[in-house]
Tab-separated table of C-alpha atoms in Angstrom:
chain	number	residue	atom	x	y	z
P	225	MET	CA	-18.086	-59.110	55.899
P	226	ASN	CA	-15.599	-58.983	53.022
P	227	GLY	CA	-14.201	-62.075	51.323
P	228	LYS	CA	-15.889	-64.806	49.311
P	229	PRO	CA	-16.792	-68.035	51.170
P	230	MET	CA	-15.725	-71.370	49.692
P	231	THR	CA	-19.093	-73.033	50.244
P	232	GLU	CA	-20.359	-73.014	46.643
P	233	GLY	CA	-18.995	-74.115	43.252
P	234	GLN	CA	-16.378	-76.748	42.356
P	235	PRO	CA	-14.143	-77.455	45.387
P	236	TRP	CA	-10.954	-77.898	43.336
P	237	LYS	CA	-11.348	-74.449	41.783
P	238	HIS	CA	-11.593	-72.821	45.214
P	239	ILE	CA	-8.722	-74.942	46.485
P	240	ILE	CA	-6.362	-74.076	43.631
P	241	LYS	CA	-7.333	-70.398	43.712
P	242	PHE	CA	-6.793	-70.233	47.468
P	243	ALA	CA	-3.709	-72.460	47.599
P	244	PHE	CA	-1.816	-70.758	44.764
P	245	PRO	CA	-1.023	-67.541	46.666
P	246	VAL	CA	-0.207	-69.596	49.778
P	247	LEU	CA	2.118	-71.782	47.705
P	248	ILE	CA	3.795	-68.833	46.001
P	249	GLY	CA	4.133	-67.110	49.368
P	250	SER	CA	5.788	-70.195	50.846
P	251	LEU	CA	7.976	-70.426	47.760
P	252	LEU	CA	9.107	-66.845	48.291
P	253	GLN	CA	9.950	-67.649	51.896
P	254	GLN	CA	11.985	-70.646	50.818
P	255	LEU	CA	13.659	-68.664	48.066
P	256	TYR	CA	14.854	-65.956	50.372
P	257	ASN	CA	15.949	-68.572	52.926
P	258	THR	CA	17.838	-70.304	50.138
P	259	VAL	CA	19.376	-67.082	48.849
P	260	ASP	CA	20.294	-66.299	52.447
P	261	THR	CA	22.113	-69.631	52.638
P	262	ILE	CA	23.787	-69.154	49.233
P	263	ILE	CA	25.021	-65.674	50.157
P	264	VAL	CA	26.395	-66.888	53.495
P	265	GLY	CA	28.111	-69.833	51.784
P	266	ARG	CA	29.622	-67.707	49.030
P	267	TYR	CA	30.569	-64.542	50.921
P	268	ALA	CA	31.261	-65.839	54.433
P	269	SER	CA	32.445	-69.456	54.763
P	270	GLU	CA	31.329	-73.074	54.861
P	271	GLU	CA	31.570	-72.801	58.677
P	272	ALA	CA	29.092	-69.905	58.570
P	273	LEU	CA	26.841	-71.932	56.279
P	274	SER	CA	26.903	-74.829	58.743
P	275	ALA	CA	26.195	-72.490	61.662
P	276	VAL	CA	23.108	-70.987	60.029
P	277	GLY	CA	21.886	-74.411	58.922
P	278	THR	CA	22.221	-76.064	62.315
P	279	THR	CA	19.827	-73.517	63.894
P	280	GLY	CA	17.010	-74.663	61.623
P	281	THR	CA	15.381	-77.204	63.927
P	282	ILE	CA	15.393	-74.899	66.968
P	283	THR	CA	14.040	-72.074	64.828
P	284	PHE	CA	11.272	-74.388	63.685
P	285	PHE	CA	10.484	-75.238	67.318
P	286	PHE	CA	9.604	-71.621	68.073
P	287	LEU	CA	7.766	-71.130	64.806
P	288	ALA	CA	5.761	-74.302	65.483
P	289	ILE	CA	4.045	-72.521	68.349
P	290	ALA	CA	3.276	-69.482	66.199
P	291	MET	CA	1.995	-71.527	63.263
P	292	GLY	CA	-0.100	-73.844	65.410
P	293	ILE	CA	-1.805	-71.241	67.583
P	294	SER	CA	-2.400	-68.881	64.644
P	295	SER	CA	-3.816	-71.765	62.589
P	296	GLY	CA	-6.125	-72.666	65.463
P	297	ASN	CA	-7.298	-69.075	65.647
P	298	GLY	CA	-7.806	-69.083	61.880
P	299	VAL	CA	-9.936	-72.240	61.987
P	300	VAL	CA	-12.182	-70.764	64.698
P	301	ILE	CA	-12.581	-67.546	62.688
P	302	ALA	CA	-13.255	-69.523	59.467
P	303	GLN	CA	-16.007	-71.539	61.156
P	304	ASN	CA	-17.679	-68.400	62.491
P	305	TYR	CA	-17.206	-66.719	59.129
P	306	GLY	CA	-18.948	-69.650	57.440
P	307	ILE	CA	-21.843	-69.298	59.881
P	308	GLY	CA	-21.973	-65.517	59.377
P	309	ASP	CA	-21.330	-64.533	63.020
P	310	GLU	CA	-19.493	-61.200	62.662
P	311	LYS	CA	-19.334	-60.574	66.409
P	312	ALA	CA	-17.563	-63.893	67.033
P	313	VAL	CA	-15.168	-63.210	64.145
P	314	ARG	CA	-14.110	-59.876	65.684
P	315	LYS	CA	-13.796	-61.265	69.196
P	316	ASN	CA	-11.624	-64.187	68.152
P	317	ALA	CA	-9.445	-62.069	65.856
P	318	SER	CA	-8.601	-59.380	68.440
P	319	ALA	CA	-7.938	-61.940	71.172
P	320	GLY	CA	-5.801	-64.016	68.811
P	321	ILE	CA	-3.607	-61.080	67.793
P	322	LEU	CA	-2.869	-60.081	71.389
P	323	PHE	CA	-2.255	-63.660	72.482
P	324	LEU	CA	0.203	-64.341	69.630
P	325	MET	CA	2.116	-61.130	70.298
P	326	LEU	CA	2.525	-62.066	73.960
P	327	LEU	CA	3.758	-65.522	72.999
P	328	GLY	CA	6.163	-63.895	70.541
P	329	ALA	CA	7.668	-61.714	73.251
P	330	ILE	CA	8.208	-64.772	75.449
P	331	ALA	CA	9.785	-66.686	72.541
P	332	THR	CA	12.221	-63.818	71.898
P	333	VAL	CA	13.432	-63.820	75.510
P	334	LEU	CA	13.777	-67.606	75.648
P	335	GLY	CA	15.666	-67.702	72.355
P	336	ILE	CA	18.244	-65.183	73.553
P	337	VAL	CA	18.691	-66.635	77.042
P	338	PHE	CA	18.949	-70.318	76.146
P	339	ALA	CA	20.808	-70.156	72.817
P	340	TYR	CA	24.200	-71.234	74.167
P	341	PRO	CA	23.172	-74.221	76.334
P	342	VAL	CA	20.776	-75.536	73.691
P	343	PHE	CA	23.318	-75.576	70.871
P	344	LYS	CA	26.242	-76.726	73.002
P	345	TYR	CA	24.608	-79.503	75.007
P	346	LEU	CA	21.357	-80.475	73.284
P	347	MET	CA	22.468	-80.102	69.664
P	348	ALA	CA	26.158	-81.034	70.227
P	349	VAL	CA	27.207	-78.430	67.645
P	350	PRO	CA	30.885	-78.867	66.650
P	351	GLY	CA	33.143	-76.503	68.598
P	352	GLU	CA	34.508	-74.730	65.525
P	353	ILE	CA	31.050	-73.459	64.535
P	354	LEU	CA	29.416	-73.114	67.994
P	355	PRO	CA	30.206	-69.374	68.483
P	356	LEU	CA	28.839	-68.514	65.038
P	357	THR	CA	25.714	-70.602	65.664
P	358	VAL	CA	24.949	-68.896	68.974
P	359	GLN	CA	25.613	-65.412	67.562
P	360	TYR	CA	23.271	-65.979	64.646
P	361	PHE	CA	20.433	-67.395	66.719
P	362	MET	CA	20.550	-64.738	69.460
P	363	VAL	CA	20.119	-61.966	66.881
P	364	TYR	CA	17.549	-63.990	64.940
P	365	SER	CA	15.475	-64.451	68.108
P	366	VAL	CA	14.730	-60.711	68.211
P	367	GLY	CA	12.571	-61.224	65.123
P	368	LEU	CA	10.447	-63.962	66.700
P	369	LEU	CA	8.110	-61.290	68.080
P	370	PHE	CA	7.491	-60.035	64.540
P	371	GLN	CA	7.052	-63.550	63.149
P	372	TYR	CA	4.410	-64.394	65.743
P	373	GLY	CA	2.531	-61.205	64.947
P	374	TYR	CA	2.700	-61.821	61.208
P	375	ASN	CA	1.472	-65.406	61.569
P	376	SER	CA	-1.521	-64.133	63.522
P	377	LEU	CA	-2.530	-61.582	60.883
P	378	SER	CA	-1.969	-63.893	57.915
P	379	ALA	CA	-4.076	-66.646	59.535
P	380	ILE	CA	-6.935	-64.186	60.060
P	381	LEU	CA	-6.805	-63.080	56.432
P	382	ARG	CA	-6.757	-66.687	55.189
P	383	ALA	CA	-9.745	-67.465	57.420
P	384	VAL	CA	-11.900	-65.020	55.464
P	385	GLY	CA	-10.639	-66.324	52.119
P	386	ASP	CA	-7.925	-63.724	51.438
P	387	SER	CA	-4.823	-65.819	50.831
P	388	SER	CA	-3.431	-63.611	48.069
P	389	ALA	CA	-2.608	-60.748	50.429
P	390	THR	CA	0.033	-62.774	52.261
P	391	LEU	CA	1.786	-63.251	48.925
P	392	TYR	CA	2.411	-59.512	48.646
P	393	PHE	CA	3.657	-59.246	52.222
P	394	LEU	CA	6.087	-62.093	51.704
P	395	LEU	CA	7.240	-60.572	48.423
P	396	ILE	CA	8.132	-57.368	50.264
P	397	SER	CA	9.879	-59.363	52.976
P	398	SER	CA	11.773	-61.562	50.505
P	399	VAL	CA	13.094	-58.699	48.397
P	400	ALA	CA	14.123	-56.798	51.515
P	401	ASN	CA	15.864	-59.844	52.989
P	402	VAL	CA	17.904	-60.582	49.854
P	403	ALA	CA	18.893	-56.929	49.426
P	404	LEU	CA	19.917	-56.632	53.069
P	405	ASP	CA	21.817	-59.933	52.907
P	406	LEU	CA	23.855	-58.616	50.010
P	407	LEU	CA	24.475	-55.377	51.899
P	408	PHE	CA	25.306	-56.816	55.323
P	409	VAL	CA	27.002	-60.109	54.371
P	410	ALA	CA	28.531	-59.499	50.933
P	411	ALA	CA	29.352	-55.771	51.201
P	412	PHE	CA	29.793	-55.086	54.936
P	413	LYS	CA	31.216	-58.565	55.703
P	414	TRP	CA	29.138	-58.949	58.884
P	415	GLY	CA	28.920	-62.723	58.420
P	416	VAL	CA	26.201	-64.622	60.266
P	417	ILE	CA	25.212	-61.557	62.294
P	418	GLY	CA	24.509	-59.684	59.071
P	419	ALA	CA	22.315	-62.529	57.831
P	420	ALA	CA	20.361	-62.536	61.114
P	421	VAL	CA	19.884	-58.751	61.129
P	422	ALA	CA	18.621	-58.870	57.530
P	423	THR	CA	16.062	-61.508	58.498
P	424	VAL	CA	14.810	-59.559	61.522
P	425	ILE	CA	14.302	-56.363	59.518
P	426	SER	CA	12.462	-58.193	56.728
P	427	GLN	CA	10.187	-59.914	59.269
P	428	PHE	CA	9.241	-56.563	60.747
P	429	GLY	CA	8.448	-55.306	57.245
P	430	ALA	CA	6.060	-58.214	56.600
P	431	LEU	CA	4.258	-57.612	59.907
P	432	ALA	CA	3.881	-53.883	59.256
P	433	ALA	CA	2.575	-54.443	55.715
P	434	ALA	CA	0.038	-57.035	56.916
P	435	PHE	CA	-1.226	-54.775	59.703
P	436	VAL	CA	-1.718	-51.763	57.433
P	437	TYR	CA	-3.426	-53.860	54.740
P	438	MET	CA	-5.817	-55.621	57.090
P	439	ARG	CA	-7.002	-52.389	58.680
P	440	ALA	CA	-7.400	-50.683	55.300
P	441	LYS	CA	-9.336	-53.452	53.533
P	442	TYR	CA	-11.365	-55.041	56.332
P	443	PRO	CA	-13.256	-52.624	58.602
P	444	ILE	CA	-14.295	-55.644	60.679
P	445	PHE	CA	-10.662	-55.976	61.786
P	446	VAL	CA	-10.117	-52.349	62.792
P	447	PHE	CA	-9.788	-52.520	66.566
P	448	LYS	CA	-9.313	-49.861	69.212
P	449	MET	CA	-6.620	-50.551	71.804
P	450	SER	CA	-9.320	-51.233	74.386
P	451	GLU	CA	-10.665	-54.058	72.200
P	452	TYR	CA	-7.484	-56.106	72.439
P	453	LYS	CA	-8.441	-58.339	75.331
P	454	LEU	CA	-7.389	-61.833	76.313
P	455	ASP	CA	-10.953	-63.098	76.213
P	456	LYS	CA	-10.779	-66.398	78.097
P	457	ALA	CA	-13.415	-68.192	76.018
P	458	ALA	CA	-11.849	-67.066	72.723
P	459	ILE	CA	-8.321	-68.016	73.815
P	460	MET	CA	-9.442	-71.424	75.052
P	461	GLN	CA	-11.207	-72.074	71.751
P	462	THR	CA	-8.082	-71.108	69.817
P	463	VAL	CA	-5.803	-73.171	72.051
P	464	LYS	CA	-8.121	-76.187	71.876
P	465	ILE	CA	-7.619	-76.345	68.110
P	466	GLY	CA	-4.212	-74.678	67.845
P	467	PHE	CA	-2.273	-76.440	70.603
P	468	PRO	CA	-2.489	-79.887	68.980
P	469	ILE	CA	-1.306	-78.307	65.721
P	470	SER	CA	1.614	-76.695	67.562
P	471	LEU	CA	2.325	-79.923	69.385
P	472	GLN	CA	2.393	-81.761	66.074
P	473	LEU	CA	4.942	-79.289	64.708
P	474	ILE	CA	6.929	-79.262	67.955
P	475	ILE	CA	7.191	-83.038	67.818
P	476	VAL	CA	8.481	-82.686	64.272
P	477	SER	CA	10.992	-80.120	65.526
P	478	VAL	CA	12.146	-82.324	68.407
P	479	GLY	CA	12.511	-85.324	66.105
P	480	LEU	CA	14.477	-83.287	63.583
P	481	THR	CA	16.648	-81.965	66.416
P	482	PHE	CA	17.728	-85.509	67.244
P	483	ILE	CA	18.356	-86.180	63.562
P	484	GLN	CA	20.401	-82.964	63.353
P	485	ARG	CA	22.406	-84.132	66.358
P	486	ALA	CA	23.133	-87.386	64.528
P	487	VAL	CA	24.241	-85.322	61.522
P	488	ASN	CA	26.545	-83.198	63.705
P	489	GLU	CA	28.311	-86.365	64.884
P	490	PHE	CA	29.740	-86.708	61.366
P	491	GLY	CA	31.355	-83.244	61.530
P	492	LYS	CA	30.954	-79.878	59.836
P	493	VAL	CA	31.240	-81.346	56.296
P	494	MET	CA	28.096	-83.415	56.810
P	495	THR	CA	26.412	-80.501	58.610
P	496	ALA	CA	27.001	-78.202	55.637
P	497	SER	CA	25.682	-80.838	53.233
P	498	PHE	CA	22.625	-81.512	55.398
P	499	THR	CA	21.849	-77.776	55.470
P	500	VAL	CA	21.612	-77.727	51.671
P	501	GLY	CA	19.687	-81.006	51.503
P	502	ASN	CA	17.143	-79.709	54.001
P	503	ARG	CA	16.651	-76.531	52.020
P	504	ILE	CA	15.890	-78.562	48.890
P	505	GLU	CA	13.559	-80.920	50.762
P	506	GLN	CA	11.497	-77.933	51.892
P	507	TYR	CA	10.831	-77.053	48.253
P	508	ILE	CA	9.507	-80.553	47.606
P	509	ASN	CA	7.077	-80.227	50.524
P	510	LEU	CA	5.705	-76.813	49.562
P	511	PRO	CA	2.596	-78.082	47.703
P	512	CYS	CA	1.356	-80.466	50.405
P	513	ASN	CA	1.918	-77.912	53.182
P	514	ALA	CA	0.132	-75.139	51.276
P	515	LEU	CA	-2.744	-77.480	50.473
P	516	GLN	CA	-3.011	-78.534	54.117
P	517	THR	CA	-3.456	-74.881	55.102
P	518	THR	CA	-5.980	-74.416	52.301
P	519	LEU	CA	-7.980	-77.502	53.195
P	520	ALA	CA	-8.207	-76.415	56.847
P	521	THR	CA	-9.883	-73.148	55.829
P	522	PHE	CA	-12.024	-74.861	53.167
P	523	THR	CA	-13.147	-77.457	55.697
P	524	GLY	CA	-13.823	-74.900	58.433
P	525	GLN	CA	-16.045	-72.792	56.186
P	526	ASN	CA	-17.947	-75.761	54.761
P	527	ILE	CA	-18.446	-77.413	58.131
P	528	GLY	CA	-19.807	-74.068	59.381
P	529	ALA	CA	-22.204	-74.082	56.411
P	530	ASN	CA	-23.135	-77.753	57.042
P	531	ARG	CA	-21.629	-78.963	53.731
P	532	LEU	CA	-19.846	-82.182	54.721
P	533	ASP	CA	-20.259	-83.496	51.181
P	534	ARG	CA	-18.060	-80.675	49.863
P	535	VAL	CA	-15.415	-81.431	52.487
P	536	LYS	CA	-15.114	-85.053	51.317
P	537	LYS	CA	-15.001	-84.113	47.651
P	538	GLY	CA	-12.496	-81.328	48.277
P	539	ALA	CA	-10.245	-83.621	50.329
P	540	LYS	CA	-9.857	-86.173	47.544
P	541	GLN	CA	-9.246	-83.498	44.927
P	542	THR	CA	-6.674	-81.806	47.147
P	543	VAL	CA	-4.634	-84.969	47.684
P	544	LEU	CA	-4.527	-85.567	43.912
P	545	ILE	CA	-3.383	-81.985	43.284
P	546	SER	CA	-0.718	-82.406	45.975
P	547	LEU	CA	0.677	-85.601	44.469
P	548	VAL	CA	0.810	-84.292	40.886
P	549	THR	CA	2.546	-81.017	41.788
P	550	THR	CA	5.030	-82.810	44.050
P	551	ILE	CA	5.910	-85.257	41.257
P	552	VAL	CA	6.700	-82.329	38.953
P	553	ILE	CA	8.911	-80.602	41.524
P	554	SER	CA	10.682	-83.837	42.532
P	555	THR	CA	11.437	-84.689	38.905
P	556	LEU	CA	13.027	-81.290	38.298
P	557	ILE	CA	15.095	-81.548	41.471
P	558	TRP	CA	16.294	-85.056	40.572
P	559	VAL	CA	17.337	-84.026	37.062
P	560	PHE	CA	19.146	-80.848	38.131
P	561	ALA	CA	20.461	-82.029	41.523
P	562	ASP	CA	24.134	-81.371	40.732
P	563	LYS	CA	23.486	-77.868	39.422
P	564	ILE	CA	21.263	-77.006	42.401
P	565	ALA	CA	23.838	-78.205	44.930
P	566	GLY	CA	26.554	-76.303	43.073
P	567	LEU	CA	24.864	-72.982	43.829
P	568	PHE	CA	25.866	-73.253	47.486
P	569	GLU	CA	29.630	-73.442	46.895
P	570	LEU	CA	29.975	-76.633	48.914
P	571	SER	CA	33.330	-78.291	49.228
P	572	GLU	CA	33.980	-81.475	47.253
P	573	ALA	CA	33.717	-83.500	50.471
P	574	SER	CA	30.284	-82.048	51.253
P	575	MET	CA	29.019	-82.692	47.722
P	576	VAL	CA	29.663	-86.416	48.218
P	577	TYR	CA	26.932	-86.386	50.881
P	578	CYS	CA	24.674	-83.771	49.329
P	579	LEU	CA	23.849	-85.238	45.900
P	580	PRO	CA	22.477	-88.602	47.094
P	581	HIS	CA	20.607	-86.764	49.870
P	582	ILE	CA	18.806	-84.527	47.373
P	583	LYS	CA	17.918	-87.378	44.999
P	584	THR	CA	16.653	-89.585	47.815
P	585	VAL	CA	14.277	-87.034	49.348
P	586	ALA	CA	12.933	-86.290	45.859
P	587	ILE	CA	11.577	-89.843	45.876
P	588	VAL	CA	10.748	-90.378	49.549
P	589	ASN	CA	8.731	-87.204	49.988
P	590	LEU	CA	6.180	-88.278	47.392
P	591	VAL	CA	4.723	-90.424	50.177
P	592	LEU	CA	4.333	-87.341	52.378
P	593	SER	CA	2.418	-85.515	49.647
P	594	MET	CA	-0.291	-88.183	49.667
P	595	TYR	CA	-1.407	-87.728	53.276
P	596	VAL	CA	-0.344	-84.383	54.768
P	597	PRO	CA	-3.135	-82.406	52.996
P	598	LEU	CA	-5.686	-84.496	54.914
P	599	PHE	CA	-4.408	-82.933	58.141
P	600	GLY	CA	-6.312	-79.833	56.994
P	601	VAL	CA	-9.583	-81.784	57.121
P	602	PHE	CA	-8.914	-82.924	60.672
P	603	GLN	CA	-7.897	-79.413	61.771
P	604	GLY	CA	-10.940	-77.849	60.138
P	605	THR	CA	-13.276	-80.223	61.973
P	606	GLY	CA	-11.642	-79.748	65.369
P	607	HIS	CA	-9.696	-83.034	65.291
P	608	SER	CA	-6.307	-81.334	65.218
P	609	GLY	CA	-5.020	-83.760	67.840
P	610	PHE	CA	-4.899	-86.577	65.305
P	611	PRO	CA	-2.131	-85.071	63.132
P	612	THR	CA	-0.117	-84.862	66.358
P	613	ILE	CA	-0.465	-88.618	66.779
P	614	VAL	CA	0.656	-89.150	63.195
P	615	ALA	CA	3.598	-86.764	63.565
P	616	THR	CA	4.686	-88.454	66.776
P	617	SER	CA	4.547	-91.894	65.171
P	618	ALA	CA	6.351	-90.829	62.000
P	619	LEU	CA	9.104	-88.904	63.783
P	620	SER	CA	9.620	-91.636	66.357
P	621	VAL	CA	10.194	-94.120	63.559
P	622	ARG	CA	12.548	-91.758	61.710
P	623	VAL	CA	14.658	-91.048	64.797
P	624	PHE	CA	14.703	-94.707	65.827
P	625	VAL	CA	15.922	-96.024	62.482
P	626	THR	CA	18.455	-93.185	62.200
P	627	TYR	CA	20.143	-93.993	65.506
P	628	LEU	CA	19.799	-97.724	64.968
P	629	LEU	CA	21.380	-97.823	61.516
P	630	ARG	CA	23.640	-94.766	61.159
P	631	TYR	CA	26.831	-96.747	61.850
P	632	SER	CA	25.608	-100.083	60.499
P	633	SER	CA	26.571	-101.839	57.265
P	634	PHE	CA	22.958	-101.410	56.060
P	635	LEU	CA	22.665	-97.869	54.634
P	636	GLY	CA	24.968	-96.413	57.316
P	637	TYR	CA	25.002	-92.607	57.323
P	638	GLN	CA	22.612	-92.632	54.344
P	639	ILE	CA	19.793	-93.519	56.747
P	640	ILE	CA	19.833	-89.798	57.588
P	641	TRP	CA	17.961	-89.143	54.352
P	642	TRP	CA	16.292	-92.533	53.866
P	643	ASN	CA	14.597	-92.441	57.297
P	644	GLY	CA	11.618	-90.621	55.760
P	645	LEU	CA	10.647	-93.730	53.828
P	646	PHE	CA	9.957	-95.542	57.099
P	647	GLY	CA	8.329	-92.620	58.954
P	648	PHE	CA	6.225	-91.271	56.096
P	649	GLY	CA	5.109	-94.776	55.191
P	650	MET	CA	3.655	-95.203	58.667
P	651	GLY	CA	2.102	-91.718	58.512
P	652	PHE	CA	0.402	-92.551	55.220
P	653	MET	CA	-1.214	-95.724	56.552
P	654	VAL	CA	-2.415	-94.203	59.834
P	655	THR	CA	-3.783	-91.016	58.242
P	656	TRP	CA	-5.761	-92.711	55.487
P	657	SER	CA	-7.127	-95.309	57.915
P	658	PHE	CA	-8.523	-92.547	60.120
P	659	TYR	CA	-9.959	-90.618	57.169
P	660	ILE	CA	-11.678	-93.677	55.712
P	661	SER	CA	-13.147	-94.530	59.130
P	662	GLY	CA	-15.111	-91.237	59.085
P	663	LYS	CA	-14.420	-90.591	62.777
P	664	TRP	CA	-13.259	-87.057	61.966
P	665	GLN	CA	-16.757	-85.935	60.909
P	666	ILE	CA	-18.693	-83.496	63.115
P	667	LYS	CA	-22.299	-82.383	62.945
P	668	ASP	CA	-23.522	-78.864	62.243
P	669	SER	CA	-24.939	-78.626	65.750
P	670	GLU	CA	-21.472	-79.213	67.209
P	671	VAL	CA	-20.042	-76.296	65.232
P	672	HIS	CA	-22.707	-73.930	66.541
P	673	LYS	CA	-22.079	-75.225	70.051
P	674	GLN	CA	-18.332	-74.423	69.683
P	675	SER	CA	-19.068	-70.879	68.557
């Protein structure tokens, strides 16, 4: 099998080497999402900007399923890769690809069919931007099939230690998306539909590039059509680990949907501001999310090789790396908040909301960086249900304090960006308590039993 296992040498070196391409890849995704937003704001309208932004939580709901199930499949493959079981690696990879593609097809249909009722009744999108919101999301939903497929292939590649490849695929996708945005939105004046079409085409490009690369570099992943089977045992193994991860992300999506609804109550000016603030917050969270993904693979391989000592050492080093990198990013965002917000051509009224939002999340999200990487340890040892508990607790607190205080004299509407302090604080305490307890540890015999 190709790829170098992460079971020997200094953990932090493997972690940085593996996480860097994942981080840069995520950065590219955020950059082209940000450029997408900037282009829509500059060449369409603030209404179009609000429409694209308000779809974010529902988009994340669908992607949560793709990310969770593909991550579960990746963990199973990583464990078998660490053991050296090539047959199990092939079986789980082929079953995972087919399963994710089927889920992607279902997601595409659901996104198109339920776009209008979801945004009108669940999200309470303001009437002046509702048509634009629905138009954008219906076209965007076509690309969900491609996103599910890409997530499947990238998780497989990460499972065998090849995280750098996804960087190249995302680079292709990012460049294509920005170029097509400029063509469809700025030149052709297609508005939100142009932005959605650009995204769909770029997603297909990433999937195609990943498929060609994987078949060319890894003979173990060259499958005949007859080999794509929904193997029940393989699917159940993937779902056992992946569903809790998806559920965790879905809970986040549902919680953020309620927060977005609270934002929409303040009108399109606040919605536009919140769109920009959310984009910036995603940059702050890039390191901890990339390191969570890295630590899941690192843990899976080392648990498969019966190296629990390396898992513990790697976990502590990863959290430190996460905190330091997040501090650097947050500091830059705080210092240049006004210039960053100015890129989006927000109205003066929206800027009143946006600047304090950006500066607040630059502080609050430092708490998140100190516990989210540990989710990778729990996922890599088959305890992926625990992050779901943490996510549920944290989001419940955030939603509760938002609705409790949004019209009060204490913080008022500013609770929309301060709510993370309450939710992430709880998440930090619960996560570290579970890690210190050692209840997440599994024995080598249990890994072999799973495979």
